[in-house]
Tab-separated table of C-alpha atoms in Angstrom:
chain	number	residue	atom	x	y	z
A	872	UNK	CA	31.397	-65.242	-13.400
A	873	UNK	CA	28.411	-63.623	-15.032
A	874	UNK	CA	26.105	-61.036	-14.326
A	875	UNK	CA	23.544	-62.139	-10.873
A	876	UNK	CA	20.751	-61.034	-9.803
A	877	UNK	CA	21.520	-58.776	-6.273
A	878	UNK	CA	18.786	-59.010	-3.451
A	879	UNK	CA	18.507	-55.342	-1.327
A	880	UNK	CA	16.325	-53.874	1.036
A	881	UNK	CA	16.464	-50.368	0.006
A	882	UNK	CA	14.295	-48.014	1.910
A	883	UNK	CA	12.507	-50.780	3.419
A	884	UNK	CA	11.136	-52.735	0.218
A	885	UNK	CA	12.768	-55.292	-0.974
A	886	UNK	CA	14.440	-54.852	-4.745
A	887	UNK	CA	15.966	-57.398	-6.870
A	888	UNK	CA	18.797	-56.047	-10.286
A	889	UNK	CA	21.185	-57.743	-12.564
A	890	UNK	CA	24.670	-56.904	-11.213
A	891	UNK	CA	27.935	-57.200	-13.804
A	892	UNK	CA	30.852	-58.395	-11.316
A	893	UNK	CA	32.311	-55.531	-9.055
A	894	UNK	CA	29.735	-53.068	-9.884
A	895	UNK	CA	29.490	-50.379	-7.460
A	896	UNK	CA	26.212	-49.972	-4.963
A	897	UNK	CA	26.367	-45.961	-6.594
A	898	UNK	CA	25.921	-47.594	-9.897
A	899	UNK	CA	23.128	-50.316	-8.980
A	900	UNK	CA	21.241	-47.768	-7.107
A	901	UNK	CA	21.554	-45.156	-10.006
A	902	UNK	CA	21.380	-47.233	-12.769
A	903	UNK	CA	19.472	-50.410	-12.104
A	904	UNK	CA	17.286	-48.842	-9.328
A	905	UNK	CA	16.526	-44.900	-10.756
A	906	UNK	CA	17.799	-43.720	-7.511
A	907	UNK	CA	20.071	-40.831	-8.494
A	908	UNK	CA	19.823	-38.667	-5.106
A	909	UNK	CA	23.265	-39.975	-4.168
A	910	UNK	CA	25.975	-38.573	-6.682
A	911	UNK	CA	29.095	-39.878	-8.281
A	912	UNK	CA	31.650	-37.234	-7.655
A	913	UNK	CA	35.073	-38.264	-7.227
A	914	UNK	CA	34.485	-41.945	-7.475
A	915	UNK	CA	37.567	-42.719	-4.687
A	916	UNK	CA	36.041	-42.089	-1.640
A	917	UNK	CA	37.192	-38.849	-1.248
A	918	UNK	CA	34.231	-36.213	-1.790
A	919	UNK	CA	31.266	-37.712	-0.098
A	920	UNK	CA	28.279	-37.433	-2.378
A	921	UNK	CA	27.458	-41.184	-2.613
A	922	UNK	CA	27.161	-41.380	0.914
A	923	UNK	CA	24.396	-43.488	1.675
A	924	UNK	CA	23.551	-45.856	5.075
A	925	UNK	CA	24.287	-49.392	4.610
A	926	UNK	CA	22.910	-51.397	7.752
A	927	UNK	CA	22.329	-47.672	9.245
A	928	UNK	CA	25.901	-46.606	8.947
A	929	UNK	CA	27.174	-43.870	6.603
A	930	UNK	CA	29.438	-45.571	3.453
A	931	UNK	CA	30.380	-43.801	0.437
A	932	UNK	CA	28.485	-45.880	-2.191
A	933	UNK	CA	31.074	-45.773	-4.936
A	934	UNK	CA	33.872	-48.033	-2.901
A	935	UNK	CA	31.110	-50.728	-2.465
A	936	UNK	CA	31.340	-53.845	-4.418
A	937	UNK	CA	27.164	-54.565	-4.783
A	938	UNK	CA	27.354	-58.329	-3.941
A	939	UNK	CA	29.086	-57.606	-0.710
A	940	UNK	CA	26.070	-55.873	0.948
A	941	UNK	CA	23.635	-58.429	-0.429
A	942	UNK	CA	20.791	-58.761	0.940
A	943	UNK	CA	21.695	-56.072	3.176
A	944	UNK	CA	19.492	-52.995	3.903
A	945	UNK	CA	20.310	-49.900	2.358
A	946	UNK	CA	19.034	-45.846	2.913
A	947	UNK	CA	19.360	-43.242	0.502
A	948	UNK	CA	18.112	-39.816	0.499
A	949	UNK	CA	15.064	-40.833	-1.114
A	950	UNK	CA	14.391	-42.815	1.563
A	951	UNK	CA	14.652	-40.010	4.353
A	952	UNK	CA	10.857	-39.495	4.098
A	953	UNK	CA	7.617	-40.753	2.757
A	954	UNK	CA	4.375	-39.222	1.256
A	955	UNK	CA	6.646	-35.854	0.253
A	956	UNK	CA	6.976	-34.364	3.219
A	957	UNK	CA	10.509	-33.241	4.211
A	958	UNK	CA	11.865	-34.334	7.458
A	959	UNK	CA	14.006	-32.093	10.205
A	960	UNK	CA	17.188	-32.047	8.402
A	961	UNK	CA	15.807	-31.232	4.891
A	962	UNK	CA	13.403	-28.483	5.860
A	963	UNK	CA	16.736	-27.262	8.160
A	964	UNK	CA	19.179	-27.537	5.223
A	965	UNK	CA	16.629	-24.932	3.347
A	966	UNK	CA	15.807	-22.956	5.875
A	967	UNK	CA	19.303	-22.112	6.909
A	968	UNK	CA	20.601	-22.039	3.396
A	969	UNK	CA	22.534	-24.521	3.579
A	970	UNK	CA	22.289	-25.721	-0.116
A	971	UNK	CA	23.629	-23.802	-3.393
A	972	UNK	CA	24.227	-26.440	-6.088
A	973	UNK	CA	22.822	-29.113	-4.267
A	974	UNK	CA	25.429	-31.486	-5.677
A	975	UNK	CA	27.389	-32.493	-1.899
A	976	UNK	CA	23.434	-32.003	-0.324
A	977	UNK	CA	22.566	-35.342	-0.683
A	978	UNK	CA	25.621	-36.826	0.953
A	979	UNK	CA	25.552	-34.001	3.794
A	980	UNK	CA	22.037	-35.370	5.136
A	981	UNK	CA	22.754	-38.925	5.292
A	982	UNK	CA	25.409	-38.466	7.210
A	983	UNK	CA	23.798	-35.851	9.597
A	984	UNK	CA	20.739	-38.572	9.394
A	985	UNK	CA	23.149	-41.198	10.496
A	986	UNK	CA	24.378	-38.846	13.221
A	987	UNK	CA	21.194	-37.344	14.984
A	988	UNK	CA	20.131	-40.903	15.305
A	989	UNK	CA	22.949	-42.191	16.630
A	990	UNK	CA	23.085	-38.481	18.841
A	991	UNK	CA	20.246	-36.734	18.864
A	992	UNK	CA	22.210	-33.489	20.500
A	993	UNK	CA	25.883	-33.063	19.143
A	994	UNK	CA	28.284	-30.712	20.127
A	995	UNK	CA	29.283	-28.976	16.792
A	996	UNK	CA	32.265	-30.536	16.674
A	997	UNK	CA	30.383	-33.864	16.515
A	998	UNK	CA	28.916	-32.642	13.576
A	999	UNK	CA	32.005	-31.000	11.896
A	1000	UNK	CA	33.976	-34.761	12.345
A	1001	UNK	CA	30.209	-35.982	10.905
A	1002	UNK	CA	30.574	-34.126	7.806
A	1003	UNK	CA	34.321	-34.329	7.945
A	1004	UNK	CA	34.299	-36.792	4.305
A	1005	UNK	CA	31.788	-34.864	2.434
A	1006	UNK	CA	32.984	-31.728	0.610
A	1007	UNK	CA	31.173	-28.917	-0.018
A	1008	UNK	CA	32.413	-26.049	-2.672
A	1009	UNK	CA	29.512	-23.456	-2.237
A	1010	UNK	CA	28.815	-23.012	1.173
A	1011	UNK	CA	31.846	-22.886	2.992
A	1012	UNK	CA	30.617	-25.589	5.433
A	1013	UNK	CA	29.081	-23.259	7.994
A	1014	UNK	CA	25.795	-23.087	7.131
A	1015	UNK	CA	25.756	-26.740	6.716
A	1016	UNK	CA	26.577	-26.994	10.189
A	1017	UNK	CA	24.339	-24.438	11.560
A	1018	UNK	CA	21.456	-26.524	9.215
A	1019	UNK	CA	22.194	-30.119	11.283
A	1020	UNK	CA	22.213	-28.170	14.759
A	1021	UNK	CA	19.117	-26.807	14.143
A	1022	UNK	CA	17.559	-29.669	12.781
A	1023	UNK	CA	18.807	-31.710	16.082
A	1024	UNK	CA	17.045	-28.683	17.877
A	1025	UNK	CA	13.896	-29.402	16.300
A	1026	UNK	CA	14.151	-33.124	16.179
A	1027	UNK	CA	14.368	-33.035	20.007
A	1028	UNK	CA	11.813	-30.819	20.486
A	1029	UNK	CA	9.061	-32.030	18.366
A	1030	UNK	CA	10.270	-36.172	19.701
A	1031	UNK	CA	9.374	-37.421	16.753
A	1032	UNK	CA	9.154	-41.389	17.007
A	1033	UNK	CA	11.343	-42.952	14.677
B	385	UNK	CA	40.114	-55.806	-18.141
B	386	UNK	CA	37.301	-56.127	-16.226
B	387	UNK	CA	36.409	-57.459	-13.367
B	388	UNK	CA	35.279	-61.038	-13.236
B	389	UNK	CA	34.379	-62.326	-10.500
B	390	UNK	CA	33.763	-60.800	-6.810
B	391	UNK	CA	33.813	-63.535	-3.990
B	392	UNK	CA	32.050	-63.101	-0.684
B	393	UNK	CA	33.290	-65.969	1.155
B	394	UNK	CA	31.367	-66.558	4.420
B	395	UNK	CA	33.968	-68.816	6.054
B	396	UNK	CA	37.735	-68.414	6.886
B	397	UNK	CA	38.525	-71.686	4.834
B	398	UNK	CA	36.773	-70.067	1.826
B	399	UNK	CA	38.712	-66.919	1.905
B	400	UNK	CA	41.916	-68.749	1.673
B	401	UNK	CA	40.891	-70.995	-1.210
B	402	UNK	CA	39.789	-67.865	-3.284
B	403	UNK	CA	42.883	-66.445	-2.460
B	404	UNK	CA	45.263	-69.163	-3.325
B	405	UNK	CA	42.925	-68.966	-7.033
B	406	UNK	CA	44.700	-65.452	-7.366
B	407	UNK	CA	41.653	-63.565	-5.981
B	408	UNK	CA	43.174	-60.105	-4.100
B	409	UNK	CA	41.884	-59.645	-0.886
B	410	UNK	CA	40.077	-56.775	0.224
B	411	UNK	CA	39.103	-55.537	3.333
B	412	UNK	CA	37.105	-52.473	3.003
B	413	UNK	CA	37.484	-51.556	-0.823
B	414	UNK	CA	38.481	-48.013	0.356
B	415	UNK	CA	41.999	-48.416	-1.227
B	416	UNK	CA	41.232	-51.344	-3.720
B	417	UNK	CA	37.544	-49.789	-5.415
B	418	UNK	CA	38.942	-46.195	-6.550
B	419	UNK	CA	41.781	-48.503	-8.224
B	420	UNK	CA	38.963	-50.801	-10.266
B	421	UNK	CA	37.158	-47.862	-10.746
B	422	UNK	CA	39.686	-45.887	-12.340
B	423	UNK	CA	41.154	-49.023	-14.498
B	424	UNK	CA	44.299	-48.755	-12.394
B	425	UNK	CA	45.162	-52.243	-11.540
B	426	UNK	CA	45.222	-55.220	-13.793
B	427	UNK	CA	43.234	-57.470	-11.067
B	428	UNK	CA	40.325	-59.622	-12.426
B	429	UNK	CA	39.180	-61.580	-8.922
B	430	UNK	CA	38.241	-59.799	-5.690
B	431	UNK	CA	38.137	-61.672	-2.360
B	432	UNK	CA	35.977	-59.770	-0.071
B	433	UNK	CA	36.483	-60.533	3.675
B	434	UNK	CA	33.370	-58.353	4.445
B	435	UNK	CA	31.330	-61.856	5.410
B	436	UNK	CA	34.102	-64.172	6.481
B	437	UNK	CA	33.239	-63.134	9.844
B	438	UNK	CA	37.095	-61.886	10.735
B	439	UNK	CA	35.199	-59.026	12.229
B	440	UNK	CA	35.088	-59.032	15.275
B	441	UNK	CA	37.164	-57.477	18.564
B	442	UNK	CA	37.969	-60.049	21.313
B	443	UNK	CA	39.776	-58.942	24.770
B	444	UNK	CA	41.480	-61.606	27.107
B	445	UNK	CA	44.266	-61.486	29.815
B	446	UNK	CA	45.514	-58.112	28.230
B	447	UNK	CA	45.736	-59.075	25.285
B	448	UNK	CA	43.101	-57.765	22.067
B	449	UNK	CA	42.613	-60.206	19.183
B	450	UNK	CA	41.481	-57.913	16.322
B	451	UNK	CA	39.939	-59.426	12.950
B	452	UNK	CA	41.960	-58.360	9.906
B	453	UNK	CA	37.781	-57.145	8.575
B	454	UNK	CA	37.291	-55.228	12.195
B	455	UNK	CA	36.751	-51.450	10.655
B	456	UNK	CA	38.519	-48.718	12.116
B	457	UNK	CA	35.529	-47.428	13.650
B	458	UNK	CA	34.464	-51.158	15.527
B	459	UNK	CA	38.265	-50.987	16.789
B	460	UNK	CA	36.879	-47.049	18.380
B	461	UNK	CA	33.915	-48.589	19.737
B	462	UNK	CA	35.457	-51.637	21.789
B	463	UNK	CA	36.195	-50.218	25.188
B	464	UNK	CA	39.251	-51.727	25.682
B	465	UNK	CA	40.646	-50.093	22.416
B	466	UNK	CA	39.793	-46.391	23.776
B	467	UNK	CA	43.315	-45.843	24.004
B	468	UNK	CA	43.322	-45.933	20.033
B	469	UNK	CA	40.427	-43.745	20.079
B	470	UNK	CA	42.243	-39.943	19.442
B	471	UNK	CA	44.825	-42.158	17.008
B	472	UNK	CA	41.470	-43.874	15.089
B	473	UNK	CA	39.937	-39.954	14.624
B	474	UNK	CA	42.719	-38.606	12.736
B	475	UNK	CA	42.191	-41.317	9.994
B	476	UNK	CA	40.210	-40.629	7.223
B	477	UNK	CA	36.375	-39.073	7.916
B	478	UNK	CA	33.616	-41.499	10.148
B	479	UNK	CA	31.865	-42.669	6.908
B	480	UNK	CA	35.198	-44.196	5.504
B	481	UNK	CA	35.865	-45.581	9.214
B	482	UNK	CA	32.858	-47.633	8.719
B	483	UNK	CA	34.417	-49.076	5.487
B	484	UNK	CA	38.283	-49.517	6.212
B	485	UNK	CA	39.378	-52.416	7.725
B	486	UNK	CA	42.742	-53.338	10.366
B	487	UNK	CA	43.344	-56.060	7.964
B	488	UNK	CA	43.695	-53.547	5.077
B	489	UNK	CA	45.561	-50.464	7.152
B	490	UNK	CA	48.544	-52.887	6.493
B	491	UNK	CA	48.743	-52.692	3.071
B	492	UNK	CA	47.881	-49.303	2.221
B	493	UNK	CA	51.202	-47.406	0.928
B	494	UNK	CA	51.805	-43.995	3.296
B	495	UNK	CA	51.395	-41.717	4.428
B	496	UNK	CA	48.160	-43.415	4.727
B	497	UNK	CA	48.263	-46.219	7.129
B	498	UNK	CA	48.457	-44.392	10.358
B	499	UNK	CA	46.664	-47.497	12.265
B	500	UNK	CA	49.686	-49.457	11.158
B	501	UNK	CA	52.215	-46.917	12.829
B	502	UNK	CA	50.059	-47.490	15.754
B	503	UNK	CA	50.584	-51.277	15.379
B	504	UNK	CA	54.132	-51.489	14.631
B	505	UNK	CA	54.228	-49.401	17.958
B	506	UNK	CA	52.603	-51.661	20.008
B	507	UNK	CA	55.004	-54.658	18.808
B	508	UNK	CA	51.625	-56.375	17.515
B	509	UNK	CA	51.576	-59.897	16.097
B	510	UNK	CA	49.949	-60.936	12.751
B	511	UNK	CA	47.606	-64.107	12.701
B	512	UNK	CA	48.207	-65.253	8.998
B	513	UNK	CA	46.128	-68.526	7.152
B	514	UNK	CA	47.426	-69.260	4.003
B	515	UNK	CA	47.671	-72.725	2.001
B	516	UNK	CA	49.799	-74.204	4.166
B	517	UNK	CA	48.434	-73.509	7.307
B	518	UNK	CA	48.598	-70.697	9.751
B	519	UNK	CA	51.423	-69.488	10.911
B	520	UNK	CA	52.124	-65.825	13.082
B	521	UNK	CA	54.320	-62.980	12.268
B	522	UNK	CA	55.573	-59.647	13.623
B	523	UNK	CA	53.653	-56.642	12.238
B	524	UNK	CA	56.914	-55.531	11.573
B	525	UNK	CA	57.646	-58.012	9.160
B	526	UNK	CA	54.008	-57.883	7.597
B	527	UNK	CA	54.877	-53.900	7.159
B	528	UNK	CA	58.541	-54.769	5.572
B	529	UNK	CA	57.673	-57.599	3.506
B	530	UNK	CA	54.226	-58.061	3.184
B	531	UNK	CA	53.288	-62.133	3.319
B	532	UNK	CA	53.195	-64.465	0.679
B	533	UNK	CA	50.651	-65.126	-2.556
B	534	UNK	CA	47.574	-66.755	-1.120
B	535	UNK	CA	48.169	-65.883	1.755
B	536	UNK	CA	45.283	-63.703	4.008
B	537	UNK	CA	45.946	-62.007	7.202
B	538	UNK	CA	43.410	-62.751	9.456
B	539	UNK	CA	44.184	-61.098	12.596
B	540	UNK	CA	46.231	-58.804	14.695
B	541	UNK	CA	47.111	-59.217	18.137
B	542	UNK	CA	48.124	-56.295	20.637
B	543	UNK	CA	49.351	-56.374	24.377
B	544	UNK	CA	47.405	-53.304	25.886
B	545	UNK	CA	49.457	-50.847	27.135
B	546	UNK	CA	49.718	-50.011	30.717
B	547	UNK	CA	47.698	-46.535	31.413
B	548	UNK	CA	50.204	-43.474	30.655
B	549	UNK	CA	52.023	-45.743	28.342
B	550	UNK	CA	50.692	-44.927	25.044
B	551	UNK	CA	51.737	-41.633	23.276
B	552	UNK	CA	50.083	-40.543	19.551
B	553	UNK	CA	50.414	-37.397	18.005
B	554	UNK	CA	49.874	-36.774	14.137
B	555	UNK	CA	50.909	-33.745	11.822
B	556	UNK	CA	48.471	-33.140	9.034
B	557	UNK	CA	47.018	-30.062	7.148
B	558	UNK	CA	43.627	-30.017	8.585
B	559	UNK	CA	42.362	-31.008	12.270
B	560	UNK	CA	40.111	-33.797	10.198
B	561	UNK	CA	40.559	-36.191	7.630
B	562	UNK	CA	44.342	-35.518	6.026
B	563	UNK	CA	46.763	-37.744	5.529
B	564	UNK	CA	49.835	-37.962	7.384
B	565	UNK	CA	52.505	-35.369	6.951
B	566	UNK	CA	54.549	-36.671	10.143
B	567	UNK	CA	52.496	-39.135	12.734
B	568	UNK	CA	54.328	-40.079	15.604
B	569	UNK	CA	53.099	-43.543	17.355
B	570	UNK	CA	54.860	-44.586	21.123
B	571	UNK	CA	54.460	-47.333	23.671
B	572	UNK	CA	56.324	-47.543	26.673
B	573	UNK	CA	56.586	-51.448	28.507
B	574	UNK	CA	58.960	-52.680	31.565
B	575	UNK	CA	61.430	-49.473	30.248
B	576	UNK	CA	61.202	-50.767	26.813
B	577	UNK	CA	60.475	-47.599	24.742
B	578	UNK	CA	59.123	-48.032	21.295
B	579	UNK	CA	58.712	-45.327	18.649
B	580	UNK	CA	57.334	-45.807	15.281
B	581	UNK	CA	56.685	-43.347	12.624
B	582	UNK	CA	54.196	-42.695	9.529
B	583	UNK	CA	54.588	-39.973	6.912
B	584	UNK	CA	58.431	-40.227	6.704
B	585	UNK	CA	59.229	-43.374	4.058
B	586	UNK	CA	57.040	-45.827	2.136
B	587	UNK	CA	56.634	-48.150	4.892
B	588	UNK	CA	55.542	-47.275	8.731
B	589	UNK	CA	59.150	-47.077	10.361
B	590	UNK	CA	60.419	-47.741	14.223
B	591	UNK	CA	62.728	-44.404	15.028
B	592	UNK	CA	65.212	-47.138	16.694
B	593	UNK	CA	67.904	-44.040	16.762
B	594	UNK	CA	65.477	-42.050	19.203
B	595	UNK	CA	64.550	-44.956	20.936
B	596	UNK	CA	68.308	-45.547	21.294
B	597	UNK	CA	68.575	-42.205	22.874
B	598	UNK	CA	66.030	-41.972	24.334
B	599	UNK	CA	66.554	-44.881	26.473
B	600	UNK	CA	67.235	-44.624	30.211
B	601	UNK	CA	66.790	-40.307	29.767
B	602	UNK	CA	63.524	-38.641	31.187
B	603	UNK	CA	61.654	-37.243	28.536
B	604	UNK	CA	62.456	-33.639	28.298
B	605	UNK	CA	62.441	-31.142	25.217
B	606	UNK	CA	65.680	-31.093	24.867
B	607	UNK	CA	66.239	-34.622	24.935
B	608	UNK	CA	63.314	-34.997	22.570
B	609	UNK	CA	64.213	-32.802	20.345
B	610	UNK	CA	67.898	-34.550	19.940
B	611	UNK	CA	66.377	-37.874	19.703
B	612	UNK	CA	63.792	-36.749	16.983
B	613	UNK	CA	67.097	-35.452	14.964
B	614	UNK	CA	68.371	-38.652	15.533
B	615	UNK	CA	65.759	-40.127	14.022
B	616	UNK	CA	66.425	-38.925	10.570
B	617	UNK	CA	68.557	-41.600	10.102
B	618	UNK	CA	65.579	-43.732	10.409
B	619	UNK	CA	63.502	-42.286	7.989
B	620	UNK	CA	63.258	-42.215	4.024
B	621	UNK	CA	60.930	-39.390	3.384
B	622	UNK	CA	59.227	-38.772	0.338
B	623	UNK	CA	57.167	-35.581	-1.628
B	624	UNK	CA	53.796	-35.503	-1.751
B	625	UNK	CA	50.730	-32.810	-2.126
B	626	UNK	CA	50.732	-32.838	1.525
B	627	UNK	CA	54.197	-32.017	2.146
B	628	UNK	CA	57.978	-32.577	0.657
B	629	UNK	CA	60.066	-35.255	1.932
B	630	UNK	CA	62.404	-32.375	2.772
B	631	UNK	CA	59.663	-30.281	5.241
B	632	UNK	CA	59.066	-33.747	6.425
B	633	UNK	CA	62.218	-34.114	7.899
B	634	UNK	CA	62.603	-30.374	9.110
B	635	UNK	CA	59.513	-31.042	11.468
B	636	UNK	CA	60.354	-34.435	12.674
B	637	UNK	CA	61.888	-33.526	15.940
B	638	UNK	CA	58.849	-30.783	16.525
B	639	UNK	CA	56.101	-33.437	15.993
B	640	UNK	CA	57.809	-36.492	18.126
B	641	UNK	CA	58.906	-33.991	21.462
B	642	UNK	CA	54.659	-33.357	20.697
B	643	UNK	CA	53.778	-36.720	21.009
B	644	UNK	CA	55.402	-37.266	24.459
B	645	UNK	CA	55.078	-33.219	25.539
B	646	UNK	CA	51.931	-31.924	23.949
């Protein structure tokens, strides 16, 4: 079977790519699309950094055949915001230093995006289990959690509509 | 090689005739993608069962009809599944939850696999389609032998357990998202104890020797702890980076009397 052209609604627009067979949503959205916030790290799965929301649910990216999410809608950190401002969790994740290398960062906020909007105030341990497939080496994870409470904190407080 | 071809079929029927063309089935791509990716596997067809619409939960008379493309964390969100809830949270982290599938769990080599323990627990039954026709099978014999070329399993079936029935405990490195080093599934029905184990030999195993002993006894420590040194007859551990097949078998006994006695 040849190369097809894959239909996606990533970050609400509609984009159309030439897909070779099995090629991975990380690669389409890297390669074909120029959106290179989520990272290929381990490429199995097991590190987190090509986590992206597929239908509004975290996925790692890299065990995604393309033309099984056709058509499907797709979120990636680029996506998070509009008009470049930053949004709870980013402005959280620098105010509470929560980023060295900024290689696992764009992972960590899609999942704590998918999280605060399925739970807009977790426990702590609902956001260790959240972050539970995304591995950080800098940090040491704490400040990564203190970053997502606090951004819950302000998301609640400020309401915002979303 | 490369890959050729991936089929999405959006029908049952389909899924079986891209299978029977030599297509491998897979569920979620958490086990079968890292093996593309890293040129691992000689397979040139994928059968995806992502839109074959063999995902869904369905609860009647007792009995839960799972779709083999149900992910782990639909199977947490059905209410009548809560029992599998504390079992479904030691596998993996939530984002790969949303990717692996039931269907898949039963293929996956341990000590991943720990939803299959759980099955092979519950005495669940297999729905299989195939070329021929469909045809059921114990999950036992799914785990042992696997089915046949062309075949697809489509379903799994599970008797709820009464409440109190249902025991899980699992040994691992971290509180989150590690593999098994010893996980202990149990399901009690009309006096019928079974015990089945992940971590402890290539396949999900039932401990029949601590069932054996087990049978008729209250469950106490002691008698717990003799029936989980029983069970190393059952087992056929092996070394891994999470643990040698020899500590394996050292903490057996410790981790089942914790599954009944936590």
């Amino acid at each position: 079977m040849p190369s097809q052209i894959v239909s996606l609604v990533v970050n609400g627009e509609r984009r159309e790519f030439i897909a070779a067979p099995g090629a991975t949503l990380l690669a389409c959205l890297r390669e074909s699309l120029g959106l290179i916030a989520a990272k290929r790290g381990c490429a199995q799965g097991a590190c987190g950094t090509c986590t992206v929301l597929v239908d509004g649910r975290p996925e790692a990216a890299c065990l995604v055949a393309v033309e099984t999410v056709a058509d499907g809608s797709v979120r990636t950190l680029e996506g998070v915001t509009s008009g470049g401002e930053l949004d709870e969790v980013q402005s959280a994740f620098i105010d509470c230093f929560a980023t060295q290398c900024g290689f696992c960062t764009s992972g960590m906020i899609m999942v704590a995006e998918a999280l605060l909007d399925r739970n807009p105030d977790p426990s702590e341990d609902d956001v260790i289990e959240a972050i539970s497939g995304n591995v950080c080496r800098c940090t040491g994870y704490r400040p990564i959690v203190i970053a997502i409470m606090e951004a819950a904190r302000r998301r609640r407080e400020q309401a915002v509509p979303r | 090689m490369a890959i050729q071809a991936v089929h999405v079929p959006e029908s049952l029927d389909g899924v079986v005739a891209c299978s029977a063309r030599g297509g491998r089935i897979m569920g979620g791509g958490t086990v079968v993608m890292p093996q593309l990716t890293s040129g691992s596997t000689a397979v040139t067809e994928l059968v995806s069962l992502r839109r074959a619409g063999l995902g869904g939960v369905e609860v009647r008379d007792g009995v839960a009809t799972i779709g083999a493309a149900a992910t782990l964390t639909a199977v947490g969100e059905h209410p009548a599944l809560a029992f599998l809830r504390p079992a479904l949270r030691t596998i993996a982290s939530p984002t790969i939850r949303n990717q692996a599938t039931v269907g898949g769990n039963l293929f996956v080599a341990q000590p991943y696999g720990d939803l299959a323990v759980c099955l092979l627990a519950l005495d669940a039954t297999c729905e299989i389609a195939g070329p021929a026709g469909r045809r059921d099978a114990p999950v036992a014999d799914v785990l042992a032998a696997g089915i046949a070329a062309g075949e697809v399993v489509v379903a799994v079936r599970v008797t709820l357990p009464e409440p109190g029935a249902w025991h899980y405990h699992k040994a691992m490195r971290r509180r989150l998202n590690s593999a098994a080093i010893v996980t202990v599934a149990s399901v009690t029905s009309a006096g019928d104890r079974r015990i089945a184990l992940g971590g402890l030999a290539p396949r999900p195993v039932r401990a029949v020797s601590a069932e054996r002993l087990l049978s008729g006894r209250p469950l106490t420590p002691e008698n717990l702890t003799e029936a989980g040194e029983a069970a190393r007859a059952d087992i056929d551990p092996f070394d891994d980076a999470y643990a040698s097949a020899w500590y394996r078998a050292r903490v057996l006994p410790v981790h089942l009397r914790r599954a009944f006695l936590p």
